[in-house]
CSV table of C-alpha atoms in Angstrom, one decimal:
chain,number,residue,atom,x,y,z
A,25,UNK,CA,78.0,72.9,215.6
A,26,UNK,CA,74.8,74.2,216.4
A,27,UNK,CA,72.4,72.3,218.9
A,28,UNK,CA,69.8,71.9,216.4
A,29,UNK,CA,72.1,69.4,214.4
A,30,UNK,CA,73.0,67.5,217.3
A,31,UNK,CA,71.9,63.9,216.7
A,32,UNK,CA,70.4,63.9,220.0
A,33,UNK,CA,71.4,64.6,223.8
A,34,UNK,CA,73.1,62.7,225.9
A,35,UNK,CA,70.5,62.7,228.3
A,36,UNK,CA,68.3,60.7,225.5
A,37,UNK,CA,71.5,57.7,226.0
A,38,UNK,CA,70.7,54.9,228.0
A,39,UNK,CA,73.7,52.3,229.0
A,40,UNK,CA,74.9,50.6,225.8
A,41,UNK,CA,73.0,52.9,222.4
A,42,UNK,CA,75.5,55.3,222.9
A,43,UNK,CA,77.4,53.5,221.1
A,44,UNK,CA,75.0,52.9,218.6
A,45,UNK,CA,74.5,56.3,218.0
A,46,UNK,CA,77.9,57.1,217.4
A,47,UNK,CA,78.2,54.6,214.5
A,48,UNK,CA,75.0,56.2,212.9
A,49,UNK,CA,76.5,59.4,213.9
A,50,UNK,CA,79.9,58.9,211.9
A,51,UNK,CA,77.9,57.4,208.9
A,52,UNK,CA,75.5,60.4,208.8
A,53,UNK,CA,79.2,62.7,209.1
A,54,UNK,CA,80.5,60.5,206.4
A,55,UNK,CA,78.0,62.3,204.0
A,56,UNK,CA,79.5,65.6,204.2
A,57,UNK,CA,82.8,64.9,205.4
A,58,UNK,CA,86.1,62.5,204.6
A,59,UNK,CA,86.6,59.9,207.0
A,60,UNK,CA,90.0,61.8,207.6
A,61,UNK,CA,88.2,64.4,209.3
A,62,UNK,CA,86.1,62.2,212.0
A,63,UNK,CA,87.5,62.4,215.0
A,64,UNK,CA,85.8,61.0,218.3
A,65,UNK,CA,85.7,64.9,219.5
A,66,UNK,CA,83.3,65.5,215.9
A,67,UNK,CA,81.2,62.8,216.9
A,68,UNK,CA,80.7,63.3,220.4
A,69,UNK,CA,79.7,66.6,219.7
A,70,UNK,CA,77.3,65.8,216.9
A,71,UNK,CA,75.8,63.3,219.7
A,72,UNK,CA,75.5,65.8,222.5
A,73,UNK,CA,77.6,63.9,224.9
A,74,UNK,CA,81.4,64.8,226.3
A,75,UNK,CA,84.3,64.2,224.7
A,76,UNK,CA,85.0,61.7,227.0
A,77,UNK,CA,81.8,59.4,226.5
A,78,UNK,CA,83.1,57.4,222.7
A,79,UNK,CA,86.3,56.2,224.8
A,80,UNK,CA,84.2,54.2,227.0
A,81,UNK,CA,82.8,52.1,223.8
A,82,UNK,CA,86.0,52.6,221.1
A,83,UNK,CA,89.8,52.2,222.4
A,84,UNK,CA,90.2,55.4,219.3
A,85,UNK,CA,88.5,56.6,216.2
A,86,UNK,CA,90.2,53.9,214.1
A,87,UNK,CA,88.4,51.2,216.0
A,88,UNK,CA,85.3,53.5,215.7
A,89,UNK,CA,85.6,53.9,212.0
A,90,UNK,CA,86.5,50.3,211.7
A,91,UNK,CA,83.0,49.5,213.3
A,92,UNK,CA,81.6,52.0,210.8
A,93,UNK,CA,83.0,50.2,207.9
A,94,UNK,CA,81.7,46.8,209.0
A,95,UNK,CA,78.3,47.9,209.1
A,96,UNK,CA,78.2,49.5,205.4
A,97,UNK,CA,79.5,45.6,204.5
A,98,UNK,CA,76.6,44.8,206.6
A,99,UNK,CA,74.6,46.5,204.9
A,100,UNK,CA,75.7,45.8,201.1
A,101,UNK,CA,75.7,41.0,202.1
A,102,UNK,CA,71.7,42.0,203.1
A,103,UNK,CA,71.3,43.2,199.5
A,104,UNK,CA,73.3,40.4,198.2
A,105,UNK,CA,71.1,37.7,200.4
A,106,UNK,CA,68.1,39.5,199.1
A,107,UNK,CA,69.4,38.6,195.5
A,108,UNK,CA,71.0,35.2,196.4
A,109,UNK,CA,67.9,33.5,198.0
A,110,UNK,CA,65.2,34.9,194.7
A,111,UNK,CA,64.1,33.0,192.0
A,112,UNK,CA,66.1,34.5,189.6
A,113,UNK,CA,67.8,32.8,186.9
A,114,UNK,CA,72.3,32.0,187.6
A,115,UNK,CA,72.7,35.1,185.0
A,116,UNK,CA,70.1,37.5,186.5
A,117,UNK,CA,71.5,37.1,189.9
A,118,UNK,CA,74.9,37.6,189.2
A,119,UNK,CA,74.4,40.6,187.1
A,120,UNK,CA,72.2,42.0,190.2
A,121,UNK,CA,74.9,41.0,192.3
A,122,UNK,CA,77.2,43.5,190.6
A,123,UNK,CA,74.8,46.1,189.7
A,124,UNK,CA,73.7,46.4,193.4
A,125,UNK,CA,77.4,47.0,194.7
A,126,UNK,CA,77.8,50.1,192.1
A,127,UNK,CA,74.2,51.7,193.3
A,128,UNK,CA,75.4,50.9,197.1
A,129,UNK,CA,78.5,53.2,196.4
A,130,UNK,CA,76.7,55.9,194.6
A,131,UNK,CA,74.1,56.2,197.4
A,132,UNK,CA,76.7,55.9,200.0
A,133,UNK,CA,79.6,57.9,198.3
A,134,UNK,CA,81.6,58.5,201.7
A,135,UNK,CA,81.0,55.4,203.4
A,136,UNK,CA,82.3,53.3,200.6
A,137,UNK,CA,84.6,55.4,200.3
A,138,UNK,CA,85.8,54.6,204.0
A,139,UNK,CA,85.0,50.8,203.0
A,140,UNK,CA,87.6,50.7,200.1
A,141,UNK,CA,89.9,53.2,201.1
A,142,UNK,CA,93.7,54.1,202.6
A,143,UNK,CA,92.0,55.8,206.3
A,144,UNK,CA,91.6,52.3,207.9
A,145,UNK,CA,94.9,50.7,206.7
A,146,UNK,CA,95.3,47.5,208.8
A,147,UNK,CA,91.1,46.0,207.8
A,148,UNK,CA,92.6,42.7,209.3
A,149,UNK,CA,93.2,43.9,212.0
A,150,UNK,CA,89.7,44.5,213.2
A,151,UNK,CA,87.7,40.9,213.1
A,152,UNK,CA,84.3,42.6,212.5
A,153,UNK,CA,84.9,44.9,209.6
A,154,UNK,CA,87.1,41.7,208.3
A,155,UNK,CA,84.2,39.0,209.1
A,156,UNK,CA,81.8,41.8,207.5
A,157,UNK,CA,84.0,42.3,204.5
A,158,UNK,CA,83.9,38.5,203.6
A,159,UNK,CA,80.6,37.6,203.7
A,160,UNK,CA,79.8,40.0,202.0
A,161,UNK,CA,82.2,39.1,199.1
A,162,UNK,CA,81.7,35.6,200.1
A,163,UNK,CA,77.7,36.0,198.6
A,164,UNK,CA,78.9,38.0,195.5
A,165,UNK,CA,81.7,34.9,194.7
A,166,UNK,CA,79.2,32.3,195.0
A,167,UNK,CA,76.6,33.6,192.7
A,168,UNK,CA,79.6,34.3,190.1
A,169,UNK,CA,80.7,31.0,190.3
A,170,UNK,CA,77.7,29.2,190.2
A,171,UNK,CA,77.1,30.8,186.8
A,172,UNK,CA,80.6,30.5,185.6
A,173,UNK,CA,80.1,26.4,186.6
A,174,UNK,CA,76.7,26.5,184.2
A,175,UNK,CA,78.3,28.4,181.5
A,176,UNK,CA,80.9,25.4,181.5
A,177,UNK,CA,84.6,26.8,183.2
A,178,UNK,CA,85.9,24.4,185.7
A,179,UNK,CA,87.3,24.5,189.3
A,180,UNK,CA,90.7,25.7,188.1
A,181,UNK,CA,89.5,28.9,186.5
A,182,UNK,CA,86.7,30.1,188.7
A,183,UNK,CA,89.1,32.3,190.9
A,184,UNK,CA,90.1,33.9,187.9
A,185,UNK,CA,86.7,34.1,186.4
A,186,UNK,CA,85.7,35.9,189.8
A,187,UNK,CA,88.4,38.0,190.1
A,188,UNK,CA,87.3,39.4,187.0
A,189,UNK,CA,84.4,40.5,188.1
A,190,UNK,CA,85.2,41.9,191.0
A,191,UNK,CA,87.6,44.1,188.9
A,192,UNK,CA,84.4,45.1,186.6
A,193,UNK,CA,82.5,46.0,189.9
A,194,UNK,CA,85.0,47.7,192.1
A,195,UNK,CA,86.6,49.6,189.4
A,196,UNK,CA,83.3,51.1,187.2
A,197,UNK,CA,82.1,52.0,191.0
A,198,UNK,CA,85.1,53.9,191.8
A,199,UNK,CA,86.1,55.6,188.2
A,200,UNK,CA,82.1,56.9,188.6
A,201,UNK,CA,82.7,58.2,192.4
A,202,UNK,CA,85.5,60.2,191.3
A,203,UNK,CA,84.6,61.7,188.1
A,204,UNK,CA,86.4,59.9,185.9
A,205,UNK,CA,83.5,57.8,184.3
A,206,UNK,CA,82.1,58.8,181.9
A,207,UNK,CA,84.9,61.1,180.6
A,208,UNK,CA,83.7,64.9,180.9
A,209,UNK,CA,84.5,65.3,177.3
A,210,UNK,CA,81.2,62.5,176.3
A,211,UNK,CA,77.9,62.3,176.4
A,212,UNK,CA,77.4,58.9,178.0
A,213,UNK,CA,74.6,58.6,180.6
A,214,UNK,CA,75.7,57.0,183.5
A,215,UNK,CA,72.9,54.2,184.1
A,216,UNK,CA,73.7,53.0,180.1
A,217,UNK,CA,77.6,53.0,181.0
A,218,UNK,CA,76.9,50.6,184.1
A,219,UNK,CA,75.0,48.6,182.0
A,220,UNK,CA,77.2,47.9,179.6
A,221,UNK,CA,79.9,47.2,181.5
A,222,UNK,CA,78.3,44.8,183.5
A,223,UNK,CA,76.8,43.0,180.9
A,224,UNK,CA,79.8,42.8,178.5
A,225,UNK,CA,81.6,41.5,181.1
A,226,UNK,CA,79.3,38.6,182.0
A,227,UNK,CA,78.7,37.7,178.4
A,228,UNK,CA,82.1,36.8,178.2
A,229,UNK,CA,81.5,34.3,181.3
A,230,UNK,CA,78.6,32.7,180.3
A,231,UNK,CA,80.5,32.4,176.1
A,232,UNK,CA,82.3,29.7,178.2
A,233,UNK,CA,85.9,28.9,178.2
A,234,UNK,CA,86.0,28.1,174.3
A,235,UNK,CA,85.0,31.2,173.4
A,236,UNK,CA,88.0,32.4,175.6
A,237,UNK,CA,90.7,30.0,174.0
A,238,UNK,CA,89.6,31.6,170.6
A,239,UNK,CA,90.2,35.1,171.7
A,240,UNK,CA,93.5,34.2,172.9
A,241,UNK,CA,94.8,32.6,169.9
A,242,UNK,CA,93.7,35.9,168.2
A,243,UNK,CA,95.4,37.8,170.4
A,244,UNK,CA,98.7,36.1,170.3
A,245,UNK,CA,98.7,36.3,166.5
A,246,UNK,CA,97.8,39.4,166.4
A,247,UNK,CA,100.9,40.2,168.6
A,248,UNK,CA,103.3,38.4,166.7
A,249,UNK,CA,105.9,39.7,165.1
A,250,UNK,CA,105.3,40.5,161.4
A,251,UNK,CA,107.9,38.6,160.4
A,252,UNK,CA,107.3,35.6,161.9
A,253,UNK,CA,103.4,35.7,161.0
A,254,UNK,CA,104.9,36.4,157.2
A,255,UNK,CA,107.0,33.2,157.7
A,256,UNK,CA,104.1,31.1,159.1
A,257,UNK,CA,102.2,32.4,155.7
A,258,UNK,CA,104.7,31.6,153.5
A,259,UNK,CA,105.0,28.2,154.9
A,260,UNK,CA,100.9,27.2,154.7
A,261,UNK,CA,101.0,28.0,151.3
A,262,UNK,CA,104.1,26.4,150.0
């Protein structure tokens, strides 16, 4: 690595921002690179200090990406408190709440990548990125449930009624990120697809829980057996 893309040199370090600069160091890497391929020996070069210096602020790399991780959470709950402390309406808020985490993984492709992903596999084991991690989602489940508690479900189902969402968010944000969404073989623009998704999905929440018995009465009789259905027929109009 030439010294012109060094993030600065060492001598620019005073006692404590080295440490700093290797977490905006690894999130700047994270941009070209997979977090498989950070090691403390990339980054300390990319910093212009020896390869000794991280170990004096990160017991390893997984601690370091770890620390990494935590601030992209960071990052994403002061979005979400932006959202959660506006004058929007229950609806608006949760729909931003959603659309926000999609954009914050298309503009930061790698490091959600690291966020969600297999390279840091223990996440409890590092109270930071696991504090980090739950406010974050912490924000996001309180605005769903507030809207899910105005559109009428109870206590019992708002777990579920979250869960769901999180599903809609985290799975449209990674099917995008890795090509699979839209399908290559349609013309669906990507800002109309996110759209959609997101609002189909809270249209169903704030139908309320009626609307939701209905559709599962459909579907169960659309999934019984012919027979039986012919039976049931038979028998209303005798």
């Amino acid at each position: 690595m030439s010294p012109k893309s060094s993030i600065a040199k060492s001598a620019d370090y005073h006692h404590g921002n080295l440490r700093n600069a290797l977490i905006e160091a690894g999130r700047s890497a994270l941009m070209d690179v997979s977090a498989q391929d950070l090691s403390l020996r990339y980054l300390a070069r990319m910093v212009g200090v020896s390869e000794a210096a991280p170990s004096r602020h990160f017991a390893g790399i997984d601690e370091l990406l770890a620390t990494i991780a935590a601030s992209g959470y960071r990052d994403l709950a002061a979005l979400r408190v932006a959202i959660r402390d506006s004058e929007d309406t229950a609806l608006s808020k949760a729909y931003r709440m959603m659309r926000v985490y999609v954009e914050f993984a298309q503009r930061h492709n790698g490091l959600f990548g690291l966020m969600i992903g297999p390279r840091i596999a223990a996440h409890q084991a590092y109270p930071e990125l696991t504090d980090e991690s739950n406010r974050s989602f912490g924000l996001f489940s309180d605005t769903i449930e507030a809207l899910a508690i105005e559109s009428g479900w109870s206590q019992a189902d708002l777990k579920l009624v979250t869960h769901a969402a999180w599903s809609m968010e985290h799975g449209l944000a990674t099917l995008i990120l890795s090509n699979r969404a839209p399908r290559a073989d349609t013309k669906v623009a990507i800002p109309k697809l996110i759209d959609f998704v997101l609002v189909t999905l809270l249209s169903a929440i704030t139908a309320g829980p009626d609307h939701l018995q209905r559709v599962i009465q459909q579907c169960a009789r659309a999934e019984e057996p012919v027979v039986a259905r012919t039976a049931r027929k038979r028998a209303k109009a005798s």
